[in-house]
């Protein structure tokens, strides 16, 4: 059973920084992509940043220049360093992984979400 465990969310003042972590475990043969999405109240879930394959990254325009996604392959963990946070970054942040299991099944897995609140 593949699971994602997220951590690092919380309350931060505008201009501050947070680092989110997401660790994948359980029957993973290969991770094809791993990234972060967010959903603000009353809005659709949207991509923030993702690492694909060997290390190609893709960012939402709102994240470019402020957020950095990185991946530790040995730990099956992805990180999102968020700097210069704005109130509009307030949302629940969800980790998503696209994996091949040890049973050679393709699987899309979501984490439980970690809330980020940017407020003074």
PDB file of C-alpha atoms in Angstrom:
ATOM      1  CA  UNK A   1       0.000   0.000   0.000  1.00  0.00           C
ATOM      2  CA  UNK A   2       1.668   3.204  -1.184  1.00  0.00           C
ATOM      3  CA  UNK A   3       1.334   6.069   1.252  1.00  0.00           C
ATOM      4  CA  UNK A   4       2.384   9.712   1.251  1.00  0.00           C
ATOM      5  CA  UNK A   5       3.139  11.509   4.497  1.00  0.00           C
ATOM      6  CA  UNK A   6       3.312  15.294   4.359  1.00  0.00           C
ATOM      7  CA  UNK A   7       4.745  17.709   6.890  1.00  0.00           C
ATOM      8  CA  UNK A   8       5.868  21.301   7.238  1.00  0.00           C
ATOM      9  CA  UNK A   9       2.712  23.347   6.899  1.00  0.00           C
ATOM     10  CA  UNK A  10       1.692  26.027   9.359  1.00  0.00           C
ATOM     11  CA  UNK A  11       1.154  29.704   9.976  1.00  0.00           C
ATOM     12  CA  UNK A  12       3.678  32.192   8.631  1.00  0.00           C
ATOM     13  CA  UNK A  13       3.759  35.949   8.183  1.00  0.00           C
ATOM     14  CA  UNK A  14       3.809  37.522   4.727  1.00  0.00           C
ATOM     15  CA  UNK A  15       7.337  37.466   3.359  1.00  0.00           C
ATOM     16  CA  UNK A  16       8.231  34.429   5.409  1.00  0.00           C
ATOM     17  CA  UNK A  17       9.290  30.938   4.380  1.00  0.00           C
ATOM     18  CA  UNK A  18       8.132  27.379   4.868  1.00  0.00           C
ATOM     19  CA  UNK A  19       9.490  24.031   3.731  1.00  0.00           C
ATOM     20  CA  UNK A  20       7.065  21.232   2.966  1.00  0.00           C
ATOM     21  CA  UNK A  21       8.127  17.589   2.884  1.00  0.00           C
ATOM     22  CA  UNK A  22       6.393  14.554   1.423  1.00  0.00           C
ATOM     23  CA  UNK A  23       7.715  11.038   1.943  1.00  0.00           C
ATOM     24  CA  UNK A  24       6.428   8.103  -0.098  1.00  0.00           C
ATOM     25  CA  UNK A  25       6.548   4.557   1.186  1.00  0.00           C
ATOM     26  CA  UNK A  26       5.104   1.088   0.708  1.00  0.00           C
ATOM     27  CA  UNK A  27       5.592  -1.141  -2.306  1.00  0.00           C
ATOM     28  CA  UNK A  28       7.183   1.360  -4.662  1.00  0.00           C
ATOM     29  CA  UNK A  29       9.148   0.135  -7.652  1.00  0.00           C
ATOM     30  CA  UNK A  30       9.618   3.511  -9.303  1.00  0.00           C
ATOM     31  CA  UNK A  31       8.369   7.076  -8.860  1.00  0.00           C
ATOM     32  CA  UNK A  32       7.627   8.662 -12.218  1.00  0.00           C
ATOM     33  CA  UNK A  33       6.562  12.044 -10.879  1.00  0.00           C
ATOM     34  CA  UNK A  34       6.109  13.700  -7.536  1.00  0.00           C
ATOM     35  CA  UNK A  35       4.846  17.141  -6.774  1.00  0.00           C
ATOM     36  CA  UNK A  36       2.675  19.607  -4.924  1.00  0.00           C
ATOM     37  CA  UNK A  37      -0.792  20.935  -5.570  1.00  0.00           C
ATOM     38  CA  UNK A  38      -2.852  23.353  -3.509  1.00  0.00           C
ATOM     39  CA  UNK A  39      -6.473  24.144  -2.950  1.00  0.00           C
ATOM     40  CA  UNK A  40      -7.645  27.414  -1.481  1.00  0.00           C
ATOM     41  CA  UNK A  41     -11.164  27.795  -0.029  1.00  0.00           C
ATOM     42  CA  UNK A  42     -13.727  27.991  -2.813  1.00  0.00           C
ATOM     43  CA  UNK A  43     -11.173  27.305  -5.529  1.00  0.00           C
ATOM     44  CA  UNK A  44     -10.104  24.374  -7.676  1.00  0.00           C
ATOM     45  CA  UNK A  45      -7.048  22.340  -6.808  1.00  0.00           C
ATOM     46  CA  UNK A  46      -4.090  23.596  -8.829  1.00  0.00           C
ATOM     47  CA  UNK A  47      -0.557  22.532  -9.600  1.00  0.00           C
ATOM     48  CA  UNK A  48       2.179  24.328  -7.681  1.00  0.00           C
ATOM     49  CA  UNK A  49       5.315  22.423  -8.726  1.00  0.00           C
ATOM     50  CA  UNK A  50       6.256  18.955  -9.870  1.00  0.00           C
ATOM     51  CA  UNK A  51       9.369  16.871 -10.522  1.00  0.00           C
ATOM     52  CA  UNK A  52       9.054  14.493 -13.467  1.00  0.00           C
ATOM     53  CA  UNK A  53      11.312  11.597 -14.373  1.00  0.00           C
ATOM     54  CA  UNK A  54      15.016  12.147 -13.803  1.00  0.00           C
ATOM     55  CA  UNK A  55      14.522  15.665 -12.547  1.00  0.00           C
ATOM     56  CA  UNK A  56      12.585  17.851 -14.927  1.00  0.00           C
ATOM     57  CA  UNK A  57      10.610  20.448 -13.002  1.00  0.00           C
ATOM     58  CA  UNK A  58       7.488  22.375 -13.803  1.00  0.00           C
ATOM     59  CA  UNK A  59       6.154  25.332 -11.817  1.00  0.00           C
ATOM     60  CA  UNK A  60       2.954  27.298 -11.776  1.00  0.00           C
ATOM     61  CA  UNK A  61       3.519  30.908 -12.810  1.00  0.00           C
ATOM     62  CA  UNK A  62       2.578  31.992  -9.285  1.00  0.00           C
ATOM     63  CA  UNK A  63       5.393  29.838  -7.857  1.00  0.00           C
ATOM     64  CA  UNK A  64       8.201  30.730 -10.234  1.00  0.00           C
ATOM     65  CA  UNK A  65      11.020  32.627  -8.563  1.00  0.00           C
ATOM     66  CA  UNK A  66       9.663  32.037  -5.056  1.00  0.00           C
ATOM     67  CA  UNK A  67       9.232  28.277  -4.664  1.00  0.00           C
ATOM     68  CA  UNK A  68      11.757  25.518  -5.296  1.00  0.00           C
ATOM     69  CA  UNK A  69      10.899  21.844  -5.599  1.00  0.00           C
ATOM     70  CA  UNK A  70      13.523  19.186  -5.012  1.00  0.00           C
ATOM     71  CA  UNK A  71      13.556  15.421  -4.676  1.00  0.00           C
ATOM     72  CA  UNK A  72      15.667  12.982  -2.679  1.00  0.00           C
ATOM     73  CA  UNK A  73      15.439   9.751  -4.653  1.00  0.00           C
ATOM     74  CA  UNK A  74      17.096   7.689  -1.941  1.00  0.00           C
ATOM     75  CA  UNK A  75      14.402   8.711   0.530  1.00  0.00           C
ATOM     76  CA  UNK A  76      11.481   8.830  -1.946  1.00  0.00           C
ATOM     77  CA  UNK A  77      10.876  12.319  -0.623  1.00  0.00           C
ATOM     78  CA  UNK A  78      10.000  15.571  -2.310  1.00  0.00           C
ATOM     79  CA  UNK A  79      10.439  19.005  -0.781  1.00  0.00           C
ATOM     80  CA  UNK A  80       8.884  22.367  -1.536  1.00  0.00           C
ATOM     81  CA  UNK A  81      10.839  25.366  -0.299  1.00  0.00           C
ATOM     82  CA  UNK A  82       8.492  28.339  -0.266  1.00  0.00           C
ATOM     83  CA  UNK A  83       9.965  31.824   0.128  1.00  0.00           C
ATOM     84  CA  UNK A  84       8.462  35.309  -0.007  1.00  0.00           C
ATOM     85  CA  UNK A  85       5.082  33.900   0.930  1.00  0.00           C
ATOM     86  CA  UNK A  86       1.984  35.961   0.218  1.00  0.00           C
ATOM     87  CA  UNK A  87      -1.507  35.811   1.725  1.00  0.00           C
ATOM     88  CA  UNK A  88      -2.744  34.415  -1.602  1.00  0.00           C
ATOM     89  CA  UNK A  89      -0.532  31.358  -1.031  1.00  0.00           C
ATOM     90  CA  UNK A  90      -2.864  30.347   1.791  1.00  0.00           C
ATOM     91  CA  UNK A  91      -4.283  26.916   0.943  1.00  0.00           C
ATOM     92  CA  UNK A  92      -4.152  23.249   1.788  1.00  0.00           C
ATOM     93  CA  UNK A  93      -1.115  21.812   0.031  1.00  0.00           C
ATOM     94  CA  UNK A  94      -1.350  18.261  -1.275  1.00  0.00           C
ATOM     95  CA  UNK A  95       1.451  15.975  -2.322  1.00  0.00           C
ATOM     96  CA  UNK A  96       0.872  13.770  -5.376  1.00  0.00           C
ATOM     97  CA  UNK A  97       2.960  10.878  -6.634  1.00  0.00           C
ATOM     98  CA  UNK A  98       2.719   8.898  -9.855  1.00  0.00           C
ATOM     99  CA  UNK A  99       4.328   5.558  -9.140  1.00  0.00           C
ATOM    100  CA  UNK A 100       4.876   2.068 -10.437  1.00  0.00           C
ATOM    101  CA  UNK A 101       4.301  -0.411  -7.640  1.00  0.00           C
ATOM    102  CA  UNK A 102       6.293  -3.544  -6.934  1.00  0.00           C
ATOM    103  CA  UNK A 103       3.371  -5.361  -8.569  1.00  0.00           C
ATOM    104  CA  UNK A 104       4.045  -3.264 -11.689  1.00  0.00           C
ATOM    105  CA  UNK A 105       0.814  -1.349 -11.388  1.00  0.00           C
ATOM    106  CA  UNK A 106       0.602   2.320 -12.316  1.00  0.00           C
ATOM    107  CA  UNK A 107      -0.815   4.278  -9.415  1.00  0.00           C
ATOM    108  CA  UNK A 108      -1.614   7.901  -8.607  1.00  0.00           C
ATOM    109  CA  UNK A 109      -1.453   8.619  -4.889  1.00  0.00           C
ATOM    110  CA  UNK A 110      -2.420  11.747  -2.949  1.00  0.00           C
ATOM    111  CA  UNK A 111      -1.368  12.816   0.501  1.00  0.00           C
ATOM    112  CA  UNK A 112      -3.787  13.936   3.168  1.00  0.00           C
ATOM    113  CA  UNK A 113      -2.900  17.607   2.770  1.00  0.00           C
ATOM    114  CA  UNK A 114      -1.076  20.075   4.979  1.00  0.00           C
ATOM    115  CA  UNK A 115      -2.488  23.564   5.600  1.00  0.00           C
ATOM    116  CA  UNK A 116      -0.448  26.685   4.926  1.00  0.00           C
ATOM    117  CA  UNK A 117      -1.715  30.025   6.232  1.00  0.00           C
ATOM    118  CA  UNK A 118       0.045  33.254   5.358  1.00  0.00           C
ATOM    119  CA  UNK A 119      -1.207  36.028   7.584  1.00  0.00           C
ATOM    120  CA  UNK A 120       0.027  38.791   9.833  1.00  0.00           C
TER     121      UNK A 120
END
